[in-house]
Amino acid sequence: MKRNAKVSTAVIRRLPRYYRHLFELQQKGVERISSSALGKSMGLTASQIRQDLFCFGGFGQQGYGYKVESLREEIGGILGVNQGHTVVVLGAGNLGCALIENFKFNANGFQLLSAFDVNPELVGTMISGIPVVHADQLEDYLRRTPVSVGLLAVPMSAAQGMADRLVRCGVSGIWNFTNYEISAPEHVVVESVHFSDSLLALSYMITQRERSGDET
């Protein structure tokens, strides 16, 4: 399959949506779907879907559409869900614990290995079968166990320091939930999740609709 190295960020951001939506279609027993039907169910145009998928080679056939299972497998391969990625959680407090207990890491191609914390009440315990190790042991652990991604759920004051430790230990990516804009070298990918940004965007859209309604 031909792949374009210059894929836009917007296209990359839509790939997980395709992957998730195709799974939902599979669960409903849908075996084949056209680009127009797929676009309608996702709130996108058929042209947009064809352009996005064309970035990674040819999928589907004109007049035949896409085979849902095959397309999902192809997109999963592009996203790297079959690469055996591993992840550790830094910070097993409320947020870290919630992610460990509820987020489906395996379904997204990641094996959750361990959590790290400094709280003596947490160290040595298990959260949903995941051991909580003292943060002082992070470097030793990462020397013994290759880890792809470190998930940061520590306080903001500890975010950069923990990120630096992960970088020095050779992780490929950092999933940052700290609301702190950490810095990392170019060879380390940082994906920051800002709940406040999402909520404020929602606030903006609600406000605009309310103002529009007041003007009518």
mmCIF file of C-alpha atoms in Angstrom:
data_model
loop_
_atom_site.group_PDB
_atom_site.id
_atom_site.type_symbol
_atom_site.label_atom_id
_atom_site.label_comp_id
_atom_site.label_asym_id
_atom_site.label_seq_id
_atom_site.Cartn_x
_atom_site.Cartn_y
_atom_site.Cartn_z
ATOM 1 C CA MET A 1 0.000 0.000 0.000
ATOM 2 C CA LYS A 2 1.396 3.339 -1.045
ATOM 3 C CA ARG A 3 1.590 5.885 1.755
ATOM 4 C CA ASN A 4 2.096 9.616 1.531
ATOM 5 C CA ALA A 5 4.647 10.925 4.045
ATOM 6 C CA LYS A 6 3.172 14.432 3.781
ATOM 7 C CA VAL A 7 -0.243 13.704 5.239
ATOM 8 C CA SER A 8 -1.872 16.737 6.853
ATOM 9 C CA THR A 9 -2.574 16.850 10.569
ATOM 10 C CA ALA A 10 -6.284 17.233 9.824
ATOM 11 C CA VAL A 11 -6.339 13.920 7.952
ATOM 12 C CA ILE A 12 -4.393 12.179 10.721
ATOM 13 C CA ARG A 13 -6.902 13.485 13.278
ATOM 14 C CA ARG A 14 -9.767 11.976 11.285
ATOM 15 C CA LEU A 15 -8.235 8.498 10.985
ATOM 16 C CA PRO A 16 -9.161 7.431 14.537
ATOM 17 C CA ARG A 17 -12.727 8.570 13.843
ATOM 18 C CA TYR A 18 -12.847 6.321 10.800
ATOM 19 C CA TYR A 19 -11.380 3.444 12.785
ATOM 20 C CA ARG A 20 -13.908 3.845 15.610
ATOM 21 C CA HIS A 21 -16.879 4.379 13.325
ATOM 22 C CA LEU A 22 -16.061 1.369 11.167
ATOM 23 C CA PHE A 23 -15.978 -0.763 14.319
ATOM 24 C CA GLU A 24 -19.436 0.527 15.221
ATOM 25 C CA LEU A 25 -20.644 -0.403 11.743
ATOM 26 C CA GLN A 26 -19.162 -3.882 12.160
ATOM 27 C CA GLN A 27 -21.037 -4.260 15.438
ATOM 28 C CA LYS A 28 -24.248 -3.433 13.581
ATOM 29 C CA GLY A 29 -23.526 -6.111 10.979
ATOM 30 C CA VAL A 30 -22.699 -3.720 8.127
ATOM 31 C CA GLU A 31 -20.380 -5.490 5.675
ATOM 32 C CA ARG A 32 -20.073 -2.933 2.882
ATOM 33 C CA ILE A 33 -20.606 0.815 2.653
ATOM 34 C CA SER A 34 -20.260 3.534 0.040
ATOM 35 C CA SER A 35 -18.270 6.705 0.602
ATOM 36 C CA SER A 36 -21.480 8.739 0.498
ATOM 37 C CA ALA A 37 -23.171 6.569 3.131
ATOM 38 C CA LEU A 38 -20.051 6.575 5.298
ATOM 39 C CA GLY A 39 -19.780 10.338 4.965
ATOM 40 C CA LYS A 40 -23.424 10.853 5.852
ATOM 41 C CA SER A 41 -23.120 8.739 8.997
ATOM 42 C CA MET A 42 -19.983 10.633 10.078
ATOM 43 C CA GLY A 43 -21.018 14.149 9.113
ATOM 44 C CA LEU A 44 -18.430 14.341 6.311
ATOM 45 C CA THR A 45 -18.709 14.561 2.544
ATOM 46 C CA ALA A 46 -18.022 11.577 0.305
ATOM 47 C CA SER A 47 -15.345 13.635 -1.427
ATOM 48 C CA GLN A 48 -13.587 14.304 1.887
ATOM 49 C CA ILE A 49 -13.510 10.620 2.744
ATOM 50 C CA ARG A 50 -12.142 9.654 -0.674
ATOM 51 C CA GLN A 51 -9.463 12.353 -0.447
ATOM 52 C CA ASP A 52 -8.448 11.269 3.054
ATOM 53 C CA LEU A 53 -8.120 7.606 2.133
ATOM 54 C CA PHE A 54 -6.340 8.414 -1.123
ATOM 55 C CA CYS A 55 -3.451 9.759 0.982
ATOM 56 C CA PHE A 56 -2.677 6.154 1.893
ATOM 57 C CA GLY A 57 -3.392 4.382 -1.373
ATOM 58 C CA GLY A 58 -6.466 2.972 -3.061
ATOM 59 C CA PHE A 59 -9.342 1.564 -1.017
ATOM 60 C CA GLY A 60 -12.651 0.282 -2.285
ATOM 61 C CA GLN A 61 -13.961 0.094 -5.830
ATOM 62 C CA GLN A 62 -16.168 2.464 -7.752
ATOM 63 C CA GLY A 63 -19.734 1.206 -7.657
ATOM 64 C CA TYR A 64 -18.788 -1.336 -4.999
ATOM 65 C CA GLY A 65 -17.836 0.791 -2.013
ATOM 66 C CA TYR A 66 -15.709 -0.242 0.923
ATOM 67 C CA LYS A 67 -15.649 -3.559 2.702
ATOM 68 C CA VAL A 68 -16.031 -2.408 6.298
ATOM 69 C CA GLU A 69 -13.853 -5.053 7.938
ATOM 70 C CA SER A 70 -11.033 -4.715 5.422
ATOM 71 C CA LEU A 71 -11.046 -0.914 5.537
ATOM 72 C CA ARG A 72 -10.909 -0.934 9.326
ATOM 73 C CA GLU A 73 -7.953 -3.342 9.241
ATOM 74 C CA GLU A 74 -6.151 -1.121 6.736
ATOM 75 C CA ILE A 75 -6.715 1.998 8.819
ATOM 76 C CA GLY A 76 -5.678 0.119 11.936
ATOM 77 C CA GLY A 77 -2.432 -0.765 10.202
ATOM 78 C CA ILE A 78 -1.859 2.877 9.276
ATOM 79 C CA LEU A 79 -2.513 3.893 12.892
ATOM 80 C CA GLY A 80 -0.106 1.232 14.124
ATOM 81 C CA VAL A 81 -2.533 -0.644 16.349
ATOM 82 C CA ASN A 82 -0.740 -3.912 15.541
ATOM 83 C CA GLN A 83 2.766 -2.699 16.408
ATOM 84 C CA GLY A 84 2.823 -3.987 19.973
ATOM 85 C CA HIS A 85 3.015 -0.560 21.619
ATOM 86 C CA THR A 86 3.343 -0.417 25.389
ATOM 87 C CA VAL A 87 2.436 2.287 27.896
ATOM 88 C CA VAL A 88 3.065 3.141 31.544
ATOM 89 C CA VAL A 89 1.070 5.603 33.625
ATOM 90 C CA LEU A 90 2.884 8.266 35.626
ATOM 91 C CA GLY A 91 0.577 9.306 38.432
ATOM 92 C CA ALA A 92 -1.968 6.882 39.885
ATOM 93 C CA GLY A 93 -4.173 9.477 41.566
ATOM 94 C CA ASN A 94 -7.776 10.191 40.626
ATOM 95 C CA LEU A 95 -7.192 10.802 36.909
ATOM 96 C CA GLY A 96 -4.538 8.133 36.446
ATOM 97 C CA CYS A 97 -6.646 5.602 38.316
ATOM 98 C CA ALA A 98 -9.722 6.466 36.232
ATOM 99 C CA LEU A 99 -7.788 5.980 32.995
ATOM 100 C CA ILE A 100 -6.335 2.676 34.167
ATOM 101 C CA GLU A 101 -9.744 1.390 35.192
ATOM 102 C CA ASN A 102 -11.802 2.640 32.273
ATOM 103 C CA PHE A 103 -9.736 3.364 29.167
ATOM 104 C CA LYS A 104 -9.478 0.444 26.728
ATOM 105 C CA PHE A 105 -5.765 0.502 26.009
ATOM 106 C CA ASN A 106 -5.734 -2.945 24.390
ATOM 107 C CA ALA A 107 -8.530 -2.039 21.986
ATOM 108 C CA ASN A 108 -6.325 0.807 20.741
ATOM 109 C CA GLY A 109 -3.212 -1.290 20.259
ATOM 110 C CA PHE A 110 -1.448 -0.531 23.559
ATOM 111 C CA GLN A 111 -0.521 -2.870 26.370
ATOM 112 C CA LEU A 112 -0.693 -1.132 29.746
ATOM 113 C CA LEU A 113 2.217 -2.427 31.810
ATOM 114 C CA SER A 114 2.527 -0.508 35.075
ATOM 115 C CA ALA A 115 1.707 2.665 36.957
ATOM 116 C CA PHE A 116 4.104 4.814 38.971
ATOM 117 C CA ASP A 117 3.425 7.027 41.954
ATOM 118 C CA VAL A 118 5.054 8.353 45.136
ATOM 119 C CA ASN A 119 2.055 7.905 47.436
ATOM 120 C CA PRO A 120 2.918 5.136 49.938
ATOM 121 C CA GLU A 121 -0.757 4.220 50.135
ATOM 122 C CA LEU A 122 -0.740 3.402 46.415
ATOM 123 C CA VAL A 123 2.731 1.932 45.889
ATOM 124 C CA GLY A 124 2.607 -1.851 45.996
ATOM 125 C CA THR A 125 -1.112 -2.025 45.256
ATOM 126 C CA MET A 126 -2.890 -3.143 42.091
ATOM 127 C CA ILE A 127 -5.372 -1.090 40.069
ATOM 128 C CA SER A 128 -7.462 -3.290 37.811
ATOM 129 C CA GLY A 129 -4.615 -5.780 37.705
ATOM 130 C CA ILE A 130 -1.938 -3.136 37.004
ATOM 131 C CA PRO A 131 0.861 -2.859 39.606
ATOM 132 C CA VAL A 132 1.693 0.525 41.094
ATOM 133 C CA VAL A 133 5.461 0.976 41.423
ATOM 134 C CA HIS A 134 7.310 3.753 43.249
ATOM 135 C CA ALA A 135 8.329 6.542 40.882
ATOM 136 C CA ASP A 136 11.913 6.284 42.129
ATOM 137 C CA GLN A 137 12.132 2.977 40.278
ATOM 138 C CA LEU A 138 11.096 4.416 36.907
ATOM 139 C CA GLU A 139 14.557 4.480 35.321
ATOM 140 C CA ASP A 140 15.402 0.954 36.459
ATOM 141 C CA TYR A 141 12.069 -0.295 35.169
ATOM 142 C CA LEU A 142 12.469 1.353 31.765
ATOM 143 C CA ARG A 143 15.992 -0.023 31.394
ATOM 144 C CA ARG A 144 14.598 -3.536 31.824
ATOM 145 C CA THR A 145 11.312 -3.072 29.975
ATOM 146 C CA PRO A 146 10.999 -1.260 26.623
ATOM 147 C CA VAL A 147 8.102 1.194 26.790
ATOM 148 C CA SER A 148 6.676 3.130 23.852
ATOM 149 C CA VAL A 149 4.642 5.787 25.650
ATOM 150 C CA GLY A 150 4.517 7.419 29.055
ATOM 151 C CA LEU A 151 1.110 8.709 30.120
ATOM 152 C CA LEU A 152 1.488 11.771 32.325
ATOM 153 C CA ALA A 153 -1.209 12.204 34.962
ATOM 154 C CA VAL A 154 0.967 13.907 37.577
ATOM 155 C CA PRO A 155 0.489 17.391 39.094
ATOM 156 C CA MET A 156 1.490 20.261 36.821
ATOM 157 C CA SER A 157 4.489 21.062 39.004
ATOM 158 C CA ALA A 158 5.935 17.609 38.302
ATOM 159 C CA ALA A 159 5.040 17.412 34.610
ATOM 160 C CA GLN A 160 8.243 18.639 32.969
ATOM 161 C CA GLY A 161 10.494 16.739 35.335
ATOM 162 C CA MET A 162 8.695 13.468 34.684
ATOM 163 C CA ALA A 163 8.695 14.160 30.951
ATOM 164 C CA ASP A 164 12.462 14.712 31.032
ATOM 165 C CA ARG A 165 12.926 11.391 32.809
ATOM 166 C CA LEU A 166 10.853 9.604 30.190
ATOM 167 C CA VAL A 167 12.826 11.215 27.369
ATOM 168 C CA ARG A 168 16.144 10.202 28.904
ATOM 169 C CA CYS A 169 14.876 6.626 29.154
ATOM 170 C CA GLY A 170 14.087 6.496 25.447
ATOM 171 C CA VAL A 171 10.297 6.561 25.219
ATOM 172 C CA SER A 172 8.908 7.377 21.779
ATOM 173 C CA GLY A 173 5.886 9.346 22.914
ATOM 174 C CA ILE A 174 4.275 11.153 25.828
ATOM 175 C CA TRP A 175 0.513 11.309 26.353
ATOM 176 C CA ASN A 176 0.166 14.419 28.473
ATOM 177 C CA PHE A 177 -2.906 14.953 30.683
ATOM 178 C CA THR A 178 -1.312 17.497 33.024
ATOM 179 C CA ASN A 179 -2.578 20.752 31.441
ATOM 180 C CA TYR A 180 1.058 21.838 31.345
ATOM 181 C CA GLU A 181 2.760 22.491 28.025
ATOM 182 C CA ILE A 182 5.796 20.248 28.361
ATOM 183 C CA SER A 183 8.779 20.520 26.048
ATOM 184 C CA ALA A 184 10.516 17.529 24.496
ATOM 185 C CA PRO A 185 13.076 16.931 21.729
ATOM 186 C CA GLU A 186 11.793 16.496 18.181
ATOM 187 C CA HIS A 187 12.277 12.732 18.178
ATOM 188 C CA VAL A 188 9.727 12.358 20.996
ATOM 189 C CA VAL A 189 6.071 12.830 20.045
ATOM 190 C CA VAL A 190 3.942 14.693 22.588
ATOM 191 C CA GLU A 191 0.160 14.493 22.479
ATOM 192 C CA SER A 192 -1.440 16.826 25.024
ATOM 193 C CA VAL A 193 -5.020 16.421 26.182
ATOM 194 C CA HIS A 194 -6.510 19.623 27.583
ATOM 195 C CA PHE A 195 -9.975 19.038 29.031
ATOM 196 C CA SER A 196 -10.376 22.769 29.609
ATOM 197 C CA ASP A 197 -9.770 23.520 25.925
ATOM 198 C CA SER A 198 -12.532 21.129 24.915
ATOM 199 C CA LEU A 199 -14.928 22.557 27.488
ATOM 200 C CA LEU A 200 -14.178 26.139 26.449
ATOM 201 C CA ALA A 201 -14.719 25.253 22.783
ATOM 202 C CA LEU A 202 -18.084 23.812 23.798
ATOM 203 C CA SER A 203 -18.793 26.992 25.752
ATOM 204 C CA TYR A 204 -18.025 29.086 22.661
ATOM 205 C CA MET A 205 -20.375 27.063 20.451
ATOM 206 C CA ILE A 206 -23.178 27.194 23.019
ATOM 207 C CA THR A 207 -22.707 30.940 23.449
ATOM 208 C CA GLN A 208 -22.771 31.566 19.700
ATOM 209 C CA ARG A 209 -26.013 29.629 19.323
ATOM 210 C CA GLU A 210 -27.592 31.463 22.239
ATOM 211 C CA ARG A 211 -26.568 34.830 20.753
ATOM 212 C CA SER A 212 -27.859 33.787 17.371
ATOM 213 C CA GLY A 213 -31.156 32.853 18.942
ATOM 214 C CA ASP A 214 -31.399 36.214 20.717
ATOM 215 C CA GLU A 215 -30.960 38.017 17.401
ATOM 216 C CA THR A 216 -33.866 36.229 15.725
#
